[in-house]
XYZ file of C-alpha atoms in Angstrom:
677
model
C 38.819 127.121 -3.723
C 39.036 124.271 -1.397
C 36.295 121.661 -1.288
C 34.459 121.845 2.134
C 33.322 118.236 1.939
C 36.827 116.988 1.643
C 37.755 117.360 5.517
C 35.665 117.136 8.646
C 33.686 120.408 9.080
C 35.760 122.520 11.636
C 32.111 124.009 13.037
C 30.631 122.673 16.342
C 29.162 119.427 16.020
C 30.940 119.013 12.554
C 27.945 120.980 11.104
C 28.249 121.247 7.600
C 29.866 124.649 6.212
C 26.375 125.544 4.575
C 28.006 129.297 4.210
C 30.895 127.971 2.173
C 29.026 124.981 0.254
C 28.662 125.913 -3.503
C 26.901 123.746 -6.185
C 29.991 123.286 -7.837
C 31.420 121.616 -4.814
C 28.914 118.528 -4.626
C 30.054 116.429 -7.925
C 33.715 116.486 -7.250
C 33.292 115.514 -3.704
C 30.895 112.409 -4.917
C 33.470 111.551 -6.986
C 36.315 111.806 -4.409
C 34.237 109.996 -2.035
C 33.154 107.158 -4.230
C 36.877 106.488 -5.135
C 38.080 107.089 -1.679
C 35.553 104.462 -0.345
C 36.494 101.791 -3.205
C 39.855 102.127 -2.359
C 39.189 101.503 1.269
C 37.049 98.628 0.613
C 39.655 97.056 -1.496
C 42.014 97.406 1.245
C 39.565 95.591 3.464
C 39.265 92.624 1.101
C 42.813 92.445 0.838
C 42.957 92.778 -3.107
C 44.898 96.410 -2.887
C 48.268 95.137 -1.931
C 50.492 92.047 -2.472
C 50.716 89.074 -0.903
C 47.955 87.207 1.034
C 45.373 89.145 2.997
C 45.046 89.213 6.815
C 42.428 86.831 7.980
C 39.130 88.784 8.708
C 38.145 89.843 11.834
C 35.511 91.911 13.241
C 38.054 94.979 13.455
C 39.478 94.838 10.245
C 36.368 94.059 8.420
C 33.298 95.281 9.893
C 34.560 97.973 11.771
C 36.854 99.009 8.906
C 33.394 99.270 6.832
C 32.045 101.378 9.498
C 34.717 103.776 9.277
C 34.699 103.860 5.623
C 33.564 106.544 3.086
C 33.584 109.619 5.452
C 33.801 112.097 2.634
C 30.924 110.070 0.755
C 28.867 110.313 3.726
C 29.369 113.757 4.492
C 28.277 115.017 0.860
C 25.347 112.418 0.724
C 24.156 113.634 3.927
C 24.050 117.384 3.260
C 23.206 116.911 -0.831
C 20.001 115.110 0.259
C 18.865 117.519 2.809
C 19.846 120.493 0.354
C 17.734 118.817 -2.771
C 14.678 118.150 -0.794
C 14.524 121.356 0.978
C 16.153 123.953 -1.299
C 16.723 122.714 -4.533
C 17.669 124.419 -8.011
C 17.712 123.343 -11.464
C 21.422 122.734 -11.103
C 20.849 120.508 -8.015
C 18.315 118.551 -9.764
C 20.476 118.109 -12.980
C 23.033 116.901 -10.503
C 20.600 114.545 -8.886
C 19.652 112.840 -12.161
C 23.305 112.327 -12.823
C 24.620 111.184 -9.509
C 21.706 108.723 -8.418
C 22.861 105.965 -10.902
C 26.276 106.512 -10.301
C 25.722 105.985 -6.172
C 23.634 102.942 -7.079
C 26.556 101.598 -8.894
C 28.937 102.460 -6.223
C 26.662 100.864 -3.694
C 26.546 97.626 -5.796
C 30.311 97.687 -6.321
C 30.501 97.087 -2.463
C 27.846 94.846 -1.968
C 28.295 92.508 -4.705
C 32.038 92.318 -4.095
C 32.796 88.699 -3.774
C 35.869 88.814 -1.629
C 34.314 91.275 0.735
C 31.267 89.312 1.090
C 33.629 86.092 1.621
C 35.397 87.828 4.667
C 31.679 88.879 6.203
C 30.457 85.528 5.690
C 33.621 83.589 7.252
C 32.863 86.020 10.515
C 29.201 85.229 10.371
C 29.665 81.431 10.170
C 32.153 81.616 13.190
C 29.829 84.365 15.072
C 29.302 82.219 18.219
C 33.245 81.986 18.619
C 33.971 85.624 18.079
C 32.579 86.466 21.380
C 31.255 89.828 20.562
C 29.452 92.102 22.700
C 25.469 92.408 21.744
C 25.893 95.444 19.831
C 28.868 94.307 17.681
C 27.043 90.755 17.297
C 23.758 92.608 15.925
C 25.861 94.818 13.639
C 27.321 91.945 11.911
C 24.117 90.093 11.585
C 22.890 93.432 9.865
C 25.648 93.429 7.516
C 25.578 89.753 6.705
C 21.705 90.200 5.969
C 22.359 93.308 3.824
C 24.779 91.734 1.616
C 22.713 88.532 1.086
C 19.774 90.875 0.218
C 21.768 92.851 -1.953
C 22.530 89.780 -4.140
C 25.919 88.858 -2.975
C 25.109 85.103 -3.230
C 23.817 85.385 -6.796
C 25.838 84.250 -9.907
C 27.870 86.621 -12.186
C 24.981 86.852 -14.607
C 22.487 87.508 -12.181
C 24.464 90.310 -10.379
C 25.244 92.085 -13.476
C 21.462 91.965 -14.320
C 20.962 93.218 -10.746
C 23.212 96.267 -11.275
C 21.368 97.307 -14.284
C 18.201 97.076 -12.670
C 19.422 99.240 -9.567
C 20.766 101.707 -11.648
C 17.802 102.161 -13.923
C 15.652 102.423 -10.565
C 17.748 105.130 -8.976
C 17.215 107.058 -12.322
C 13.623 106.278 -12.518
C 13.118 107.280 -8.717
C 15.063 110.629 -9.350
C 12.764 111.170 -12.507
C 9.822 110.769 -10.702
C 10.706 113.070 -7.803
C 11.289 115.581 -10.010
C 7.978 115.323 -11.784
C 6.079 115.528 -8.889
C 8.161 118.843 -7.714
C 7.275 120.565 -11.050
C 3.837 119.276 -11.320
C 2.819 120.272 -7.910
C 3.875 124.009 -8.335
C 2.261 123.860 -11.728
C -0.935 122.730 -10.352
C -1.066 125.694 -7.747
C -4.270 127.255 -7.569
C -4.227 130.976 -8.880
C -7.673 132.749 -7.714
C -8.428 136.409 -9.149
C -9.792 137.705 -6.087
C -10.247 137.628 -2.090
C -13.813 136.727 -2.360
C -13.121 133.370 -3.662
C -11.385 132.517 -0.724
C -13.989 133.449 1.526
C -14.132 130.936 4.550
C -10.121 131.189 5.085
C -9.055 133.096 8.036
C -8.101 136.485 7.238
C -4.372 135.581 7.809
C -4.505 132.989 5.484
C -6.171 135.022 2.849
C -3.144 137.273 3.406
C -0.639 134.327 3.093
C -2.158 133.514 -0.376
C -1.812 137.058 -1.577
C 1.724 137.095 -0.446
C 2.410 133.863 -1.978
C 1.119 135.196 -5.279
C 3.712 138.070 -4.976
C 6.675 135.540 -4.298
C 5.484 133.719 -7.406
C 5.554 136.880 -9.689
C 1.477 136.949 -9.751
C 1.003 140.170 -8.327
C -2.503 140.773 -7.414
C -3.683 136.992 -7.528
C -3.969 134.778 -4.655
C -2.329 131.502 -4.887
C -3.000 128.332 -3.076
C 0.293 126.232 -3.392
C -0.223 122.083 -2.938
C 0.591 120.126 -0.082
C 2.129 116.608 -0.733
C -1.147 114.748 0.010
C -4.484 114.489 -1.923
C -7.048 116.640 0.718
C -5.667 119.729 0.600
C -6.334 121.854 4.128
C -8.117 124.557 2.500
C -11.085 122.572 1.599
C -11.905 122.409 5.284
C -12.766 126.516 5.089
C -13.375 127.578 1.467
C -17.066 128.085 1.590
C -17.141 128.218 -2.523
C -17.707 124.760 -3.669
C -16.655 125.394 -7.225
C -13.197 126.563 -5.618
C -12.960 123.582 -3.549
C -13.726 121.360 -6.475
C -10.768 123.003 -8.572
C -8.387 122.862 -5.883
C -9.078 119.065 -5.337
C -8.945 118.426 -9.118
C -5.711 120.028 -9.161
C -4.119 118.158 -6.545
C -5.354 114.668 -7.699
C -4.349 115.282 -11.005
C -0.569 115.598 -10.331
C 1.707 113.461 -12.202
C -1.282 111.983 -14.043
C 0.561 112.814 -17.437
C 4.080 112.700 -16.619
C 4.573 109.797 -14.451
C 2.284 106.653 -15.403
C 5.470 105.272 -17.630
C 8.105 105.742 -14.923
C 5.564 103.797 -12.261
C 4.916 100.708 -14.521
C 8.677 100.593 -15.350
C 9.635 100.712 -11.636
C 6.912 97.769 -10.669
C 8.182 95.799 -13.371
C 12.063 96.141 -12.206
C 11.293 95.788 -8.515
C 9.388 92.387 -9.007
C 12.172 91.156 -11.324
C 14.828 92.069 -8.820
C 12.570 89.981 -5.962
C 12.545 87.226 -8.316
C 16.213 87.224 -8.929
C 16.696 87.434 -4.817
C 14.122 84.583 -4.712
C 11.244 86.180 -3.485
C 7.395 86.170 -5.207
C 7.185 89.770 -5.225
C 8.569 93.112 -4.154
C 6.553 93.221 -1.092
C 7.967 89.521 -0.053
C 11.303 90.978 -0.178
C 10.714 94.158 1.645
C 8.921 92.493 4.479
C 11.333 89.590 5.032
C 13.694 92.490 6.654
C 11.073 93.889 8.688
C 9.700 93.531 12.258
C 6.101 92.279 10.296
C 8.137 89.213 9.402
C 5.682 88.194 6.538
C 3.556 89.399 3.698
C 0.645 87.358 5.627
C 1.203 89.308 8.667
C 0.599 92.448 7.144
C -2.132 91.620 4.801
C -3.975 90.103 8.089
C -3.886 93.356 9.639
C -4.426 95.495 6.894
C -7.517 93.463 5.402
C -8.964 93.256 9.264
C -9.091 96.897 9.473
C -11.011 97.535 5.934
C -14.473 96.530 7.332
C -14.698 98.472 10.581
C -12.997 101.540 8.870
C -15.455 101.635 5.881
C -18.327 101.273 8.236
C -17.218 103.750 10.383
C -16.566 106.220 7.278
C -20.053 105.562 5.739
C -21.539 106.740 9.226
C -19.605 109.776 9.029
C -20.676 110.167 5.395
C -24.295 110.088 6.207
C -23.937 112.647 8.975
C -22.085 115.045 6.331
C -24.788 114.562 3.899
C -27.474 115.315 6.457
C -25.623 118.340 7.403
C -25.148 119.443 3.799
C -28.862 118.634 2.798
C -27.761 116.502 -0.032
C -28.368 112.533 -1.031
C -24.622 112.252 -1.263
C -21.432 113.940 0.095
C -18.872 114.576 -2.588
C -15.323 114.410 -2.336
C -14.568 117.944 -2.715
C -17.023 118.711 0.241
C -16.379 116.122 2.844
C -13.928 118.194 4.790
C -15.822 121.339 4.691
C -18.892 119.715 5.962
C -17.037 117.626 8.367
C -15.826 121.131 10.158
C -19.680 121.955 9.933
C -20.553 118.824 11.846
C -17.859 119.254 14.515
C -19.299 122.852 14.898
C -22.416 121.725 15.368
C -21.834 118.547 17.647
C -18.946 119.746 19.604
C -19.014 123.637 19.124
C -15.531 123.438 17.932
C -14.393 125.643 15.290
C -11.052 125.110 13.697
C -10.572 128.727 13.141
C -10.951 129.661 16.564
C -8.262 127.338 17.702
C -5.682 129.185 15.414
C -4.911 132.117 17.447
C -3.911 129.834 20.263
C -1.772 127.921 18.005
C 1.092 130.333 17.088
C 4.212 128.629 15.440
C 7.190 130.114 17.771
C 5.199 128.912 20.976
C 4.390 125.722 19.541
C 8.268 125.010 18.959
C 9.513 126.557 22.163
C 6.853 126.013 24.549
C 5.351 123.076 22.948
C 7.992 120.469 21.356
C 11.218 121.789 23.360
C 9.291 122.138 26.707
C 8.009 118.672 26.163
C 11.486 117.307 25.547
C 12.451 119.049 28.626
C 10.021 117.783 30.296
C 10.138 114.284 29.534
C 13.938 113.797 28.553
C 15.594 116.827 30.457
C 16.526 118.560 27.253
C 17.104 122.161 26.599
C 17.619 123.766 23.602
C 19.507 127.393 22.968
C 19.313 129.002 19.589
C 22.803 129.440 17.787
C 22.389 132.617 15.466
C 25.969 132.403 15.003
C 25.753 129.093 13.171
C 24.242 128.875 9.446
C 21.649 126.350 8.366
C 21.250 125.042 4.667
C 18.672 128.014 4.027
C 17.808 131.686 5.665
C 14.761 130.179 7.004
C 16.239 127.298 9.049
C 17.187 127.955 12.613
C 19.974 126.098 14.519
C 19.630 125.213 18.076
C 22.148 123.507 20.313
C 20.794 120.725 22.545
C 22.078 119.893 26.020
C 21.213 117.089 28.418
C 20.087 117.796 31.776
C 23.682 117.722 33.311
C 24.665 120.185 30.697
C 26.338 117.422 28.409
C 26.393 118.313 24.386
C 23.816 116.380 22.580
C 23.766 117.424 19.307
C 22.375 120.407 17.100
C 18.688 120.777 15.885
C 18.065 122.612 12.788
C 14.323 123.648 12.382
C 13.100 124.792 8.706
C 9.374 124.936 9.347
C 7.828 127.297 6.198
C 7.066 126.325 2.656
C 8.721 127.851 -0.128
C 9.082 127.116 -4.114
C 12.330 125.501 -3.802
C 11.387 122.768 -1.429
C 9.450 119.820 -1.959
C 5.999 118.780 -0.342
C 5.382 117.038 2.999
C 7.286 117.031 6.340
C 10.276 114.760 6.899
C 13.400 114.694 9.407
C 16.947 114.305 7.797
C 20.082 113.412 9.567
C 23.164 115.449 8.110
C 25.562 114.307 11.160
C 25.034 110.575 12.729
C 25.852 109.772 16.128
C 28.734 107.285 16.623
C 30.877 106.636 19.390
C 33.158 104.647 16.942
C 33.642 108.259 14.925
C 33.559 110.502 17.677
C 30.614 112.212 16.246
C 27.227 113.797 17.809
C 24.070 114.055 16.044
C 23.038 116.833 13.685
C 19.479 116.550 12.365
C 16.972 118.324 10.571
C 13.047 118.849 10.780
C 11.557 119.926 7.662
C 7.676 121.292 7.616
C 5.719 123.114 4.710
C 3.578 125.574 6.948
C 2.461 128.724 4.871
C 4.978 131.445 5.708
C 2.718 134.464 6.824
C 3.483 138.332 5.668
C 6.173 140.214 7.031
C 5.543 140.959 10.684
C 2.369 138.632 10.893
C 2.327 135.379 13.063
C 2.440 131.974 11.702
C -0.972 130.434 12.824
C -1.283 126.765 12.829
C -4.062 124.432 12.230
C -4.378 121.319 14.729
C -3.205 119.089 12.175
C 0.101 121.053 11.704
C 0.528 121.079 15.319
C 0.515 117.278 15.210
C 2.923 116.993 12.321
C 5.303 119.415 14.133
C 5.604 117.323 17.240
C 5.364 113.825 14.685
C 8.731 115.142 13.008
C 10.029 116.609 16.179
C 9.984 112.838 17.358
C 11.732 111.739 14.535
C 14.436 114.418 15.426
C 14.560 113.120 19.232
C 15.162 109.502 18.068
C 18.081 110.857 16.127
C 19.472 113.449 18.648
C 19.281 110.807 21.477
C 21.124 108.083 19.936
C 23.517 106.561 21.827
C 25.198 103.576 19.606
C 29.157 103.049 18.668
C 28.199 102.148 15.175
C 26.927 104.715 12.479
C 24.682 102.010 10.809
C 22.918 101.683 13.641
C 22.415 105.475 14.557
C 19.122 107.144 15.383
C 16.280 106.333 13.032
C 18.170 103.652 11.137
C 15.878 100.905 11.801
C 13.293 98.797 10.270
C 10.987 100.912 7.841
C 7.986 99.406 9.667
C 9.307 100.753 13.316
C 10.819 104.310 12.582
C 7.569 105.884 12.498
C 6.854 104.512 15.844
C 8.827 106.987 18.460
C 7.611 109.804 16.081
C 4.044 108.817 16.746
C 4.525 108.370 20.330
C 5.524 112.044 20.598
C 2.581 113.346 19.097
C 1.057 112.737 22.359
C 2.637 115.584 23.801
C 0.964 117.861 21.705
C -2.405 117.609 23.938
C -0.856 116.555 27.037
C -2.372 118.765 29.701
C 1.052 120.158 31.317
C 2.344 120.914 27.740
C -0.891 122.266 25.946
C -1.158 124.546 28.645
C 2.246 126.135 28.345
C 2.057 126.666 24.818
C -1.669 127.153 23.401
C -2.068 130.538 24.515
C -3.496 133.686 22.314
C -0.917 135.086 20.284
C -2.132 138.345 21.195
C -3.556 138.571 24.812
C -1.689 135.771 26.239
C -4.672 134.187 27.341
C -4.359 130.215 27.600
C -6.798 128.194 25.242
C -10.058 127.874 27.124
C -10.259 124.544 29.009
C -13.818 124.009 27.484
C -12.183 124.126 23.990
C -9.326 121.835 24.709
C -12.136 119.310 25.941
C -14.461 119.792 22.901
C -11.234 119.387 20.587
C -10.562 116.062 22.182
C -14.127 114.885 21.893
C -14.280 116.197 18.190
C -11.288 114.042 17.256
C -13.288 110.975 17.253
C -15.497 112.219 14.524
C -13.016 112.045 11.178
C -11.494 108.526 12.565
C -13.328 106.927 9.694
C -12.186 109.311 7.267
C -8.762 109.456 8.406
C -8.585 105.604 8.169
C -10.074 104.880 4.953
C -7.682 107.468 3.371
C -4.672 106.054 4.917
C -5.709 102.470 4.333
C -6.495 103.096 0.656
C -2.923 104.694 0.061
C -1.471 101.601 1.830
C -3.343 98.806 0.030
C -2.444 100.680 -3.160
C 0.930 100.309 -2.469
C 0.853 96.624 -1.575
C -0.816 96.067 -4.534
C 1.872 97.761 -6.733
C 4.287 95.595 -5.161
C 2.508 92.217 -5.085
C 2.590 92.257 -8.923
C 4.489 89.062 -9.719
C 7.562 89.329 -11.875
C 7.066 89.306 -15.864
C 3.669 90.988 -15.326
C 2.575 94.161 -17.082
C 0.693 96.095 -14.484
C -1.233 98.013 -17.504
C -2.984 101.339 -17.233
C -2.175 103.248 -13.964
C -5.449 104.820 -13.434
C -7.334 101.238 -14.070
C -4.917 99.429 -11.772
C -5.739 101.724 -9.001
C -9.271 101.589 -9.514
C -9.245 97.702 -9.491
C -6.937 97.650 -6.811
C -9.224 99.537 -4.174
C -12.334 97.825 -5.264
C -10.669 94.483 -4.880
C -9.782 95.418 -1.340
C -13.159 96.801 -0.503
C -11.473 100.148 0.415
C -12.872 102.318 -2.695
C -14.861 105.085 -1.650
C -15.198 107.934 -4.415
C -16.002 110.659 -1.625
C -12.901 109.544 0.009
C -9.818 110.187 -2.280
C -6.717 107.889 -1.451
C -4.155 109.919 0.637
C -1.846 109.631 -2.326
C -2.534 108.779 -5.730
C -0.290 106.824 -7.674
C 1.293 109.718 -9.837
C 2.440 111.639 -6.889
C 2.906 108.885 -4.361
C 6.599 109.765 -3.481
C 7.021 107.762 -0.381
C 6.829 104.739 -2.754
C 7.980 105.778 -5.908
C 10.582 108.801 -5.257
C 13.638 106.588 -4.304
C 11.306 103.867 -3.088
C 12.026 103.965 0.886
C 8.444 103.184 1.451
C 7.839 100.775 -1.489
C 5.664 97.993 -0.142
C 6.381 99.525 3.343
C 3.605 102.431 3.751
C 1.574 99.959 5.919
C 4.587 100.584 8.638
C 2.494 103.942 9.799
C -0.268 101.893 10.929
C 1.909 99.035 12.114
C 4.062 101.341 14.306
C 0.686 102.949 15.648
C 0.031 99.711 17.037
C 3.066 100.051 19.140
C 2.290 103.726 19.402
C -1.183 103.400 21.139
C 0.095 100.768 23.217
C 2.898 102.826 24.504
C 0.590 106.054 25.281
C -1.292 103.651 27.447
C 1.852 102.868 29.452
C 2.819 106.529 30.065
C -0.540 107.250 31.092
C -0.991 104.252 33.418
C 2.352 103.074 34.690
C 2.232 105.116 37.951
C 5.609 107.076 37.196
C 6.260 110.506 36.606
C 6.522 111.614 32.866
C 10.053 112.169 33.607
C 11.124 108.780 35.056
C 8.695 107.242 31.957
C 10.755 109.329 29.901
C 14.031 108.003 31.060
C 13.035 104.439 30.618
C 11.752 105.163 26.769
C 14.977 106.897 26.172
C 17.153 104.214 27.657
C 15.746 100.929 26.373
C 13.879 102.579 22.712
C 15.470 105.619 21.566
C 19.308 105.483 22.767
C 19.770 102.040 20.976
C 18.531 103.033 17.507
C 19.242 99.978 15.501
C 21.748 98.422 17.649
C 19.304 95.649 18.745
C 16.450 94.000 17.575
C 13.712 96.263 17.616
C 10.739 94.342 18.809
C 13.365 93.308 21.618
C 13.677 97.168 22.414
C 10.207 97.688 22.536
C 9.729 94.367 25.140
C 12.664 95.699 27.096
C 10.561 98.834 28.078
C 7.187 97.501 27.729
C 7.786 94.210 29.578
C 5.772 92.144 26.929
C 5.016 92.590 23.078
C 2.448 94.945 21.598
C -1.270 94.633 21.798
C -3.346 95.867 19.202
C -6.811 96.706 21.332
C -5.451 100.479 21.987
C -5.141 101.340 18.342
C -8.764 99.954 17.807
C -10.158 102.051 20.414
C -8.054 105.432 19.236
C -9.328 104.830 15.603
C -12.991 103.943 16.635
C -12.781 100.397 14.888
C -14.391 98.293 18.004
C -17.731 98.764 17.010
């Protein structure tokens, strides 16, 4: 049987031929892809042939690197998406095997002295090369990337770096697989529907269906989301059930991951020291828009006092409503809904019938993209996604020209990791002649067959958020794959997706999708008004929950080299108290044992601050959309051209200033989060 990864896909937009891909295809494709790219790099470096290599040029070095690794790129992007959204024991075993080998492969390229000599030579003469701005920025990124990877280190230091990177890759994979297993094992199993009193009828039915799917016929199973405070806590009437659910959530990873966490923290600190940095956070932030750890710490610590004060006011209101002296963590969300009902006459369960998934997708997210960017979406039932629940849509521009493919995979299942995310399985690149194929994954509880999926407002917001990432990938218009779509600074990547959240309650968009799933009646205008008013209550909780996770991440990654952080739980407690963010009634959004953002792969390690750093830009941008006097279509074209389309092809903050006309201002964020008092 031929391996489908070894040649470009014949399908539209080079969509991976998921119907033909088998587990046994991945490893041979990885091995062939790594061998192919190493041969290509040897040719670029001039060490694979005879005689003297050609002098370095942008075309024979940088562009050649951008063209290299086609097979490896195809299999890596498809594998990453598959293991996150529909894994199996076989894929998990392969992931554990291949992760350190991929790290070694990256080091073989990034620490190649002959290759770096060519890149460095080009960089030193960049002023004389007369490159266009996109190419000059790419050269800068390549040079920075190799230096940050250790290309300037001595041989002994490079050898140690290779060992660290391989071990970190293995540890991250083990952490992720432990969280995956623990999350499934911790699902709350209940014996009767009475224990679920307070949940909407369809949610109770979904819990029963979940029990059947998991082989627990007659039981009601609440599977856990990736974060600490589970959504059902807002509705469950039985306080004992609420406590059991929260305890199950908070306990994940407590037994399986502490040793992995400590080892990763020590290794990251050692690597940072090898590269000349005081700690991992300093290493990470040097390559981000924040620029310095001082800038990050100043912003984060400046938010703590007003956020905690806001949360304490909310806690007092909840305790008064509950008739207790102090609200407990498992009861916060429940009584918060009661206060919203009392103050604003907003009941989350009343909103759900107006938030049906299919309408939110087609009449909400897709409609907004049409209104703002001129895009249209047509479902391609003839094309197969990575799972039977995934759906493929062709995207076209206002003039009918092709944009790419969007794959939506919105339902939870046992084979999918928790959370919500976007993947790219084909990158847009004029150099390679490819258009984007992007995936959105959510974890909405799948209803019984024939029943509608009715969403909470948080789920609607998440859907629009992840669709913002998808649009960032789809609207990419760059030459080089390294700059495609979401391949921007980590503390900038959440910005476009956060901006897209605003369309969820934009009057034109909301009126188009928020209709009763049975009667078709629009959501009452007064309910919309009350919903917006009620959003302000809970900002204290949301900000403290997030800041606690951010500062926990920061604490782990400001540990200096040679320091053992000690007991994980004790470290957590001390860190939150040190920053003044410890509130027992508000559990940190992610405890260390299941903080996959920072320990599974480490993409957000010392970078979880990026969500609120990006939100500064987001809040400022929302103000611009509302106040610039242009139509949303005109504004959308400006935002698309100056920011979304450029991906990582220019400096991120320069791209922001390109449409905003100035740098960002923090005041809109402070107003949004109720932190001005």
